[in-house]
mmCIF file of C-alpha atoms and ligand atoms in Angstrom:
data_model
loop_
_atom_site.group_PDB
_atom_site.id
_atom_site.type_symbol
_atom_site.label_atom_id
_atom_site.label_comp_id
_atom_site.label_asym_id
_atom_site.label_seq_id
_atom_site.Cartn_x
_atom_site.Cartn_y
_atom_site.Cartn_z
ATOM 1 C CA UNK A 1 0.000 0.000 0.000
ATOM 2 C CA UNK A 2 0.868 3.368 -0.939
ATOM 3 C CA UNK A 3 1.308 5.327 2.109
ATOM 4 C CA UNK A 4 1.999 8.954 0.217
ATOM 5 C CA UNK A 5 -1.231 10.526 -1.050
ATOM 6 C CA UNK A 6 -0.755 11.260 -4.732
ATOM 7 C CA UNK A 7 -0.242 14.527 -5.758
ATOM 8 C CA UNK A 8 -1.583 15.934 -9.634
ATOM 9 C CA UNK A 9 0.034 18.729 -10.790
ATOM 10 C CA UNK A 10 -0.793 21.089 -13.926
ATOM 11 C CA UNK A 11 1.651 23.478 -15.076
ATOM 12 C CA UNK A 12 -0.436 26.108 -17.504
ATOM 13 C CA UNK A 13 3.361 27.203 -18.345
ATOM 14 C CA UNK A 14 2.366 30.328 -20.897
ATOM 15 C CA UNK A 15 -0.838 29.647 -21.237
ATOM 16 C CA UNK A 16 -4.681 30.435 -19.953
ATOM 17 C CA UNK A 17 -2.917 33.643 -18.968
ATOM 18 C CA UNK A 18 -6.803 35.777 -18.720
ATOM 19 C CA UNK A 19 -9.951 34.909 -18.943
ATOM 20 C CA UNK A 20 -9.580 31.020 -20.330
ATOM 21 C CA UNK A 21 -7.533 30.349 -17.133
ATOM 22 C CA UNK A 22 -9.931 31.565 -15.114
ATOM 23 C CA UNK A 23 -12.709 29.736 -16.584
ATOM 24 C CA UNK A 24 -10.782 26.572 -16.951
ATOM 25 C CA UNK A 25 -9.992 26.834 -12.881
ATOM 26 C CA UNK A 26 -13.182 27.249 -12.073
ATOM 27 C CA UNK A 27 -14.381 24.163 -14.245
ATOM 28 C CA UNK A 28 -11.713 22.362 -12.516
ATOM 29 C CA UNK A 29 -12.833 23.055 -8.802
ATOM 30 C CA UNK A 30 -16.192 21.946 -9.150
ATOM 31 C CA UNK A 31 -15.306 18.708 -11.583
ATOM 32 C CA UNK A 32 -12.797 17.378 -8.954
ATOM 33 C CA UNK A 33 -14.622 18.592 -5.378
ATOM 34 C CA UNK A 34 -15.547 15.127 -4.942
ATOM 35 C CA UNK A 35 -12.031 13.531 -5.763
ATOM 36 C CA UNK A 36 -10.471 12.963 -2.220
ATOM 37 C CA UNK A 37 -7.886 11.269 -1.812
ATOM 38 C CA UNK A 38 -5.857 13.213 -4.583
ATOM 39 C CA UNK A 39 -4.206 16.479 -4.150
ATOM 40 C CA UNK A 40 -4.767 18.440 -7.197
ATOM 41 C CA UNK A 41 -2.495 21.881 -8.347
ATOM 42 C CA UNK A 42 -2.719 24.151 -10.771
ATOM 43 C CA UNK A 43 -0.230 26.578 -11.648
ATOM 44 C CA UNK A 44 -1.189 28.839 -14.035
ATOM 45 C CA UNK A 45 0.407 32.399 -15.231
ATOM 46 C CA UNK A 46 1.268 34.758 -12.737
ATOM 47 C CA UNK A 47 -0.882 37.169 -14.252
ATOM 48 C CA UNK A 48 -3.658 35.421 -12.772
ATOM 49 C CA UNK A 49 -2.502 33.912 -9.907
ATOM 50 C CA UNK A 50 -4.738 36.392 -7.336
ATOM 51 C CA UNK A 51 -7.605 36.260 -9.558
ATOM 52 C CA UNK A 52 -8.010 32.284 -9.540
ATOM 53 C CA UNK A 53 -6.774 32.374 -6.068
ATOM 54 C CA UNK A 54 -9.817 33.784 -4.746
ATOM 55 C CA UNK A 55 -11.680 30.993 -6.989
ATOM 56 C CA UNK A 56 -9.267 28.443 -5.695
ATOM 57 C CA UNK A 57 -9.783 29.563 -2.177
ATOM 58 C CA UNK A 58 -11.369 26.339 0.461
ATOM 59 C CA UNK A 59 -11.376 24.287 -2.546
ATOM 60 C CA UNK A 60 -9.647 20.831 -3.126
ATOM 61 C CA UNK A 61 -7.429 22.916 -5.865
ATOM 62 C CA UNK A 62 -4.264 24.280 -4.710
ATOM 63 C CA UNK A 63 -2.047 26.967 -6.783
ATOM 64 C CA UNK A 64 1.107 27.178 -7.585
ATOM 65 C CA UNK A 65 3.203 29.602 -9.470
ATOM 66 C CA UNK A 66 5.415 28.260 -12.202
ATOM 67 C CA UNK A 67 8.907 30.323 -10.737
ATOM 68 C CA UNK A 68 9.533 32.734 -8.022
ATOM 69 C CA UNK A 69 12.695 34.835 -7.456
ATOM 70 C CA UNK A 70 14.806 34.437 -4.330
ATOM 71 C CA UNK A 71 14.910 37.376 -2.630
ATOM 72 C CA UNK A 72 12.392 39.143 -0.724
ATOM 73 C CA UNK A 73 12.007 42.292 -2.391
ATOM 74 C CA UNK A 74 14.032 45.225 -4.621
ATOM 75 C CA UNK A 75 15.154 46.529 -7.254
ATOM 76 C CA UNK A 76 14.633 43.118 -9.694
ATOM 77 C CA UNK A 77 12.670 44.232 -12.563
ATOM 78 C CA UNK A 78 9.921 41.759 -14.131
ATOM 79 C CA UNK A 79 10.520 39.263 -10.889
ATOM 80 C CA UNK A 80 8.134 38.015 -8.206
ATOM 81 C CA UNK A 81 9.268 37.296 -4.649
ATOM 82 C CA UNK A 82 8.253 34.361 -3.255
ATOM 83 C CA UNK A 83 6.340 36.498 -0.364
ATOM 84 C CA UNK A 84 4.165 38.028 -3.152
ATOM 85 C CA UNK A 85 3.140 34.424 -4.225
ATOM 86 C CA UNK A 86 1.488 33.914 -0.966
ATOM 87 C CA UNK A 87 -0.085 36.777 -1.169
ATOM 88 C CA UNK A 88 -1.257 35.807 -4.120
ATOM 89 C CA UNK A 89 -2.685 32.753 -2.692
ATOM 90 C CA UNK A 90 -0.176 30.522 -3.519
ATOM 91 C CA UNK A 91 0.829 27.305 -1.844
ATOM 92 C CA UNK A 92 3.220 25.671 -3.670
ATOM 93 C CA UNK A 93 6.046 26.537 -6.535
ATOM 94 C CA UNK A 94 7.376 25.062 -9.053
ATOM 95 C CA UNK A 95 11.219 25.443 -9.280
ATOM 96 C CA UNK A 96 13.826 24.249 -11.596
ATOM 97 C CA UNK A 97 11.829 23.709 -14.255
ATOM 98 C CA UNK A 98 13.788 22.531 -17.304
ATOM 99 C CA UNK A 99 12.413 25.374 -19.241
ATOM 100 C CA UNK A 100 13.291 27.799 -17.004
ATOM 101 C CA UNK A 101 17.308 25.832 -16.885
ATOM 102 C CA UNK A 102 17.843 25.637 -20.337
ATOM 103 C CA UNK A 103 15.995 28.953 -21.455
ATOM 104 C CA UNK A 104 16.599 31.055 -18.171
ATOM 105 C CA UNK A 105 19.764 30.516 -17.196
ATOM 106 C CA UNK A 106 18.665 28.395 -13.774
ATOM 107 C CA UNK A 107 21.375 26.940 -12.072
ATOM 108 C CA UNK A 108 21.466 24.316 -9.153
ATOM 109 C CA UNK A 109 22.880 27.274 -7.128
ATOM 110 C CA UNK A 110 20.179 29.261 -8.197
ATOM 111 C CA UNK A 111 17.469 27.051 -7.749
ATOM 112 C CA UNK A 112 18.596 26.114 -4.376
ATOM 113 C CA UNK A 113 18.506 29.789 -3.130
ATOM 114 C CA UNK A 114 14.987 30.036 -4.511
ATOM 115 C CA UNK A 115 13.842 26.349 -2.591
ATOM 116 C CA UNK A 116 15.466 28.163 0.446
ATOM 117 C CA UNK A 117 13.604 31.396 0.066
ATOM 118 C CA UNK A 118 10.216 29.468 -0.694
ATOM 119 C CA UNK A 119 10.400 27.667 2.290
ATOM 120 C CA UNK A 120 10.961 30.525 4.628
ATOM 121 C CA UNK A 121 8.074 32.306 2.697
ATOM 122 C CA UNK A 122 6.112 28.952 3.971
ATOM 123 C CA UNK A 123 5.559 28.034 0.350
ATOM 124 C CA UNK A 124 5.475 24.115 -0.754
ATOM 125 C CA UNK A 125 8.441 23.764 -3.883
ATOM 126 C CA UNK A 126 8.024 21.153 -6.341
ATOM 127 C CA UNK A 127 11.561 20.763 -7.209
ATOM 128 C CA UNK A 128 11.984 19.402 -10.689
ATOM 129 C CA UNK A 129 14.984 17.510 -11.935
ATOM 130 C CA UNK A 130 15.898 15.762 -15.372
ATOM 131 C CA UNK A 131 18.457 14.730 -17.594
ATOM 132 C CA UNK A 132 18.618 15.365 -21.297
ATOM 133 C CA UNK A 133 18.279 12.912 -24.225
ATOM 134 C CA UNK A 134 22.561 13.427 -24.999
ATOM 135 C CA UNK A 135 22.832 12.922 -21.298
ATOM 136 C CA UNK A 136 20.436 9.568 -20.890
ATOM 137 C CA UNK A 137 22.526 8.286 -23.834
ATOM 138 C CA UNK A 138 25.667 9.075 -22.680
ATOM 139 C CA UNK A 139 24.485 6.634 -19.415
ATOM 140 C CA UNK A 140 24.726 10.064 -16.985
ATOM 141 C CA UNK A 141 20.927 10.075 -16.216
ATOM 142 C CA UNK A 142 21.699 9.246 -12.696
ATOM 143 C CA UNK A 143 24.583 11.409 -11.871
ATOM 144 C CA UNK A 144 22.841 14.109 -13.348
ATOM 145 C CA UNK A 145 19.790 13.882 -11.732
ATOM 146 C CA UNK A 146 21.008 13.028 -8.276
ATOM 147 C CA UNK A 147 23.230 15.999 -8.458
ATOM 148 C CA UNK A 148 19.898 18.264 -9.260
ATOM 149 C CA UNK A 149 18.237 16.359 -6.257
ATOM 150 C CA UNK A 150 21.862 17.021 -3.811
ATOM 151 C CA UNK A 151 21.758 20.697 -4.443
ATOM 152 C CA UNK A 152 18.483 21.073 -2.109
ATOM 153 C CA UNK A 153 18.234 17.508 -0.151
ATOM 154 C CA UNK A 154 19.244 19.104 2.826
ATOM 155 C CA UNK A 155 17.058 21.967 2.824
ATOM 156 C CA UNK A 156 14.001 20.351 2.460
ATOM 157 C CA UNK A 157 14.594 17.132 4.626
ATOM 158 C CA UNK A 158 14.408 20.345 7.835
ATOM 159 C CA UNK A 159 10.663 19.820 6.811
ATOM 160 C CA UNK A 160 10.096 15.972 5.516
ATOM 161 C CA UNK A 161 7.141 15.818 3.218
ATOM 162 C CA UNK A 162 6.695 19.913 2.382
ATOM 163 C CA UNK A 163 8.282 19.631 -0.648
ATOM 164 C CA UNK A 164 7.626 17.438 -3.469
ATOM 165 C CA UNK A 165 9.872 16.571 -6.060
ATOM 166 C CA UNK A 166 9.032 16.071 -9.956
ATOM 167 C CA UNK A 167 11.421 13.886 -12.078
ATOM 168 C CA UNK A 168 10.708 14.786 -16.138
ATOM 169 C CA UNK A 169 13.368 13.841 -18.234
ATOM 170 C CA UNK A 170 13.902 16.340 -20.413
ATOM 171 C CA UNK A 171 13.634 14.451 -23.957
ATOM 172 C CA UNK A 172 10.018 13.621 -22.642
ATOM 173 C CA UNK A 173 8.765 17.142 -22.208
ATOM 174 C CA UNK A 174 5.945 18.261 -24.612
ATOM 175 C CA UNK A 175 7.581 15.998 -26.873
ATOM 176 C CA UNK A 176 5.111 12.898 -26.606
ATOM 177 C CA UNK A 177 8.053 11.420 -25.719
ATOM 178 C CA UNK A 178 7.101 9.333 -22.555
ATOM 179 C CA UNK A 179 9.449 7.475 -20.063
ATOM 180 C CA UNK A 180 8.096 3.771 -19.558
ATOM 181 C CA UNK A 181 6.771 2.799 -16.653
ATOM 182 C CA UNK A 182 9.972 1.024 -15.658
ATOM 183 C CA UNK A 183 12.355 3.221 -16.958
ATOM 184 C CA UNK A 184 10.610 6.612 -15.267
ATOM 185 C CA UNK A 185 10.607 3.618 -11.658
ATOM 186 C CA UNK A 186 14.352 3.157 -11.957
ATOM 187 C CA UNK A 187 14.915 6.871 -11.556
ATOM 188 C CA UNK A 188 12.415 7.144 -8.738
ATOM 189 C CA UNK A 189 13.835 4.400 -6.791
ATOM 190 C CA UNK A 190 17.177 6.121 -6.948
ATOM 191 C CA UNK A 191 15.873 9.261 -6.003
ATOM 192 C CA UNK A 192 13.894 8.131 -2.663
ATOM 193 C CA UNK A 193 16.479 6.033 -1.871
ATOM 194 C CA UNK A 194 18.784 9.102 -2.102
ATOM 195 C CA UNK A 195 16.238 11.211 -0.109
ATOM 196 C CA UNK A 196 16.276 7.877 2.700
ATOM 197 C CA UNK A 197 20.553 8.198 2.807
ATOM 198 C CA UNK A 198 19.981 11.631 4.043
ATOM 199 C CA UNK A 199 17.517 11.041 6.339
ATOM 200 C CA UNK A 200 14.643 8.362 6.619
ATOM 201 C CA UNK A 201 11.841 10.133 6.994
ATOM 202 C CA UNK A 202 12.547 12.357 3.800
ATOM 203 C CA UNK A 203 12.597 9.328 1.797
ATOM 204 C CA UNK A 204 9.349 7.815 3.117
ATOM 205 C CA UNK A 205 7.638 11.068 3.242
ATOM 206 C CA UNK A 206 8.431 13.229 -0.333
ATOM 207 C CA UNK A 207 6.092 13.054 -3.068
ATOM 208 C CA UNK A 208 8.076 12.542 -6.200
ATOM 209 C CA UNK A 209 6.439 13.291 -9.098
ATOM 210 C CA UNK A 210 6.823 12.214 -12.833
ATOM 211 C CA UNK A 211 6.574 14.741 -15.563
ATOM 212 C CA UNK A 212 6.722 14.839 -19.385
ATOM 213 C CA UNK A 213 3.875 14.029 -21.570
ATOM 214 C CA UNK A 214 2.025 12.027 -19.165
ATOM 215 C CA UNK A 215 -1.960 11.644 -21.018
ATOM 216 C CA UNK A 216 -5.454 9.729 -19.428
ATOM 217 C CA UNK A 217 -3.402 7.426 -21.791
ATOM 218 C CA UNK A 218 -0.463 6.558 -20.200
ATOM 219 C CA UNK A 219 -1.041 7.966 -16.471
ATOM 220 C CA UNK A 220 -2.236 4.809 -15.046
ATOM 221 C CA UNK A 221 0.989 2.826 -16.084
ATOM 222 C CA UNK A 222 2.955 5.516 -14.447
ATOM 223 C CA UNK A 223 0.861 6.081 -11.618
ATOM 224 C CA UNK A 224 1.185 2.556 -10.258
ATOM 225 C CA UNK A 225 4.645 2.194 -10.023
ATOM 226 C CA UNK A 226 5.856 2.022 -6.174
ATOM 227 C CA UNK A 227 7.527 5.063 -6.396
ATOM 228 C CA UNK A 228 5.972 7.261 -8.552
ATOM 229 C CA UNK A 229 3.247 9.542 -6.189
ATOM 230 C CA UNK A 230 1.840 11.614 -8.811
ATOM 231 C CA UNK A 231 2.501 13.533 -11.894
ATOM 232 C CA UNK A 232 3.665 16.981 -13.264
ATOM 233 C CA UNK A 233 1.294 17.462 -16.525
ATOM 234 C CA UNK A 234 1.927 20.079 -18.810
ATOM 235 C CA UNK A 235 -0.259 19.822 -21.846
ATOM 236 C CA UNK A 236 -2.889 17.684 -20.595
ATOM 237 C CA UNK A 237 -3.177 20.250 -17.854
ATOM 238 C CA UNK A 238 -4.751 22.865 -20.504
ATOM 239 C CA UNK A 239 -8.032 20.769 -20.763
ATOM 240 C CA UNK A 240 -10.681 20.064 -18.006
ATOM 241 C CA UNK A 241 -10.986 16.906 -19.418
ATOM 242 C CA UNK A 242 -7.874 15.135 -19.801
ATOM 243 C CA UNK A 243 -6.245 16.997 -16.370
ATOM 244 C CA UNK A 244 -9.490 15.881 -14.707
ATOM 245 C CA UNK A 245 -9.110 12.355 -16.321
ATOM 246 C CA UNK A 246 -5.683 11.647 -14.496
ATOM 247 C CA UNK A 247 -6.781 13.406 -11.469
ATOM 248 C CA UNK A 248 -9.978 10.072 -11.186
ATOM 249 C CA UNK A 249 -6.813 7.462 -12.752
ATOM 250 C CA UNK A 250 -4.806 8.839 -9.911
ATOM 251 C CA UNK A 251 -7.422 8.324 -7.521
ATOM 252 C CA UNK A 252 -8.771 5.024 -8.653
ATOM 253 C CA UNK A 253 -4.659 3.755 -7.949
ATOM 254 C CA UNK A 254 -5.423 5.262 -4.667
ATOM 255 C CA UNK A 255 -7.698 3.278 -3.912
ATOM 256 C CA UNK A 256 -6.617 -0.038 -5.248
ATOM 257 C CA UNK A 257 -3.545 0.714 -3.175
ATOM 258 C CA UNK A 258 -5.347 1.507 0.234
ATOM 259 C CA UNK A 259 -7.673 -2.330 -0.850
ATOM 260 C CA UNK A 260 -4.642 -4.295 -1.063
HETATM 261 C C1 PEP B 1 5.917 20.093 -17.906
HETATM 262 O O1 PEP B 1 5.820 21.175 -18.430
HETATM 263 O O2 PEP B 1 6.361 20.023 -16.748
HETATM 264 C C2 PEP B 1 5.495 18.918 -18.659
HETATM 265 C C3 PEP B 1 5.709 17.752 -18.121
HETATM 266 O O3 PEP B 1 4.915 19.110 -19.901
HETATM 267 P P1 PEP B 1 4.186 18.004 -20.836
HETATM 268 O O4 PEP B 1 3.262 17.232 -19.938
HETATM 269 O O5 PEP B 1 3.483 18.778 -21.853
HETATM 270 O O6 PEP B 1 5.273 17.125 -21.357
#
């Protein structure tokens, strides 16, 4: 039995930045208030982040924002402090993203100061991790990824369970590219049992995610692998449909799990 509730993630990325994302959160909160057992997140634009926040409000949807700079406040043009994201409503954050590495410049330094400053701000990261396709062939999938996972390990084992942590290989990102089953298991195995060297409790209590094209099609394959807790879903996240379709898959492993 699973003992980690699963967590479903959507990231909007730039996308449903007005009026559709407001619509398609509210759609969302009433098609999955009856789906306990699942955590659901949304993390949509930060344009309208406050605006679905008050929709999101005492609802079984949580939001996230999709980055967050790590200081508190100044003179950072076009940046959002992680303080403002509360404010905002926001729970959780998404950090690390391999957009935001390979396009933004995020390093392991950097995204380590921002999992430090989220935390502080009381904010939930979801730290995401992945290697690319020339790494994966050139057999460095592990070091690379376990090096991602080292640069914050210790700052989110001082609160076991807060922060979750998404694997997506890179080469499977919006590409329709999707890990197997047992290759996307191997990866999580050696990331909780990395998260269990550094202290038990982190191992048995982190919600690692899997991300990259994960689809009401292949979700339930993922989904019931020992340690795969949830997903990170990008496209599929756009649509009511198909996000709310792996939120019931998600649930329906839930509760297989909590049978057996
Ligand atoms: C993502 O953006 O984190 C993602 C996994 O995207 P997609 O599901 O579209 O591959």
């Amino acid at each position: 039995m699973k003992e980690r509730t699963p967590l479903i993630a959507g990231n909007w990325k730039m996308h449903h930045g007005g009026q559709s994302g407001f619509a398609l959160a509210s759609e969302l909160v009433a098609a999955v208030g009856g789906l306990d057992d699942v955590d659901v997140v949304i993390a949509p634009p930060f344009t309208v982040l406050a605006a679905i926040g008050t929709e999101t409000e005492n609802t079984r949807v949580e939001l996230a924002a999709q980055n967050a700079h790590a200081k508190l406040e100044g003179a950072f043009t076009g940046e959002i402090s992680c303080g403002m994201l509360v404010e905002a409503g926001c729970k959780w954050v998404i950090l690390g993203h391999s957009e935001r590495r390979q396009l933004f410049g995020d390093t392991n330094d950097g995204v380590r100061e921002k999992v430090q400053a989220a935390m502080a701000a009381g904010l939930r990261p979801i730290v995401c991790i992945g290697e690319t396709l020339a790494q994966r062939e050139a057999g460095e999938t592990m070091e690379v990824v376990l090096g991602q996972l080292d640069a914050v390990t210790d700052l989110i084992s001082v609160k076991a369970g807060t922060a979750a942590v998404a694997y997506e290989p890179v080469w499977a990102i919006g590409t329709g590219r999707v890990a197997g089953p047992e290759q996307a298991q191997e990866v999580h195995a050696a990331i909780r049992g990395r998260l269990a060297e550094h202290k038990a409790s982190l191992g048995a209590q982190t919600r690692i995610l899997y991300g990259g094209s994960v689809k009401p099609e292949n979700a339930a394959g993922l989904l019931e692998c020992e340690d795969i807790d949830g997903a990170l879903v990008g496209g599929a996240s756009l649509k009511v449909d198909s996000f709310v379709k792996i939120v019931q898959i998600a649930r329906e492993g839930a509760e297989r799990s909590s049978a057996n």
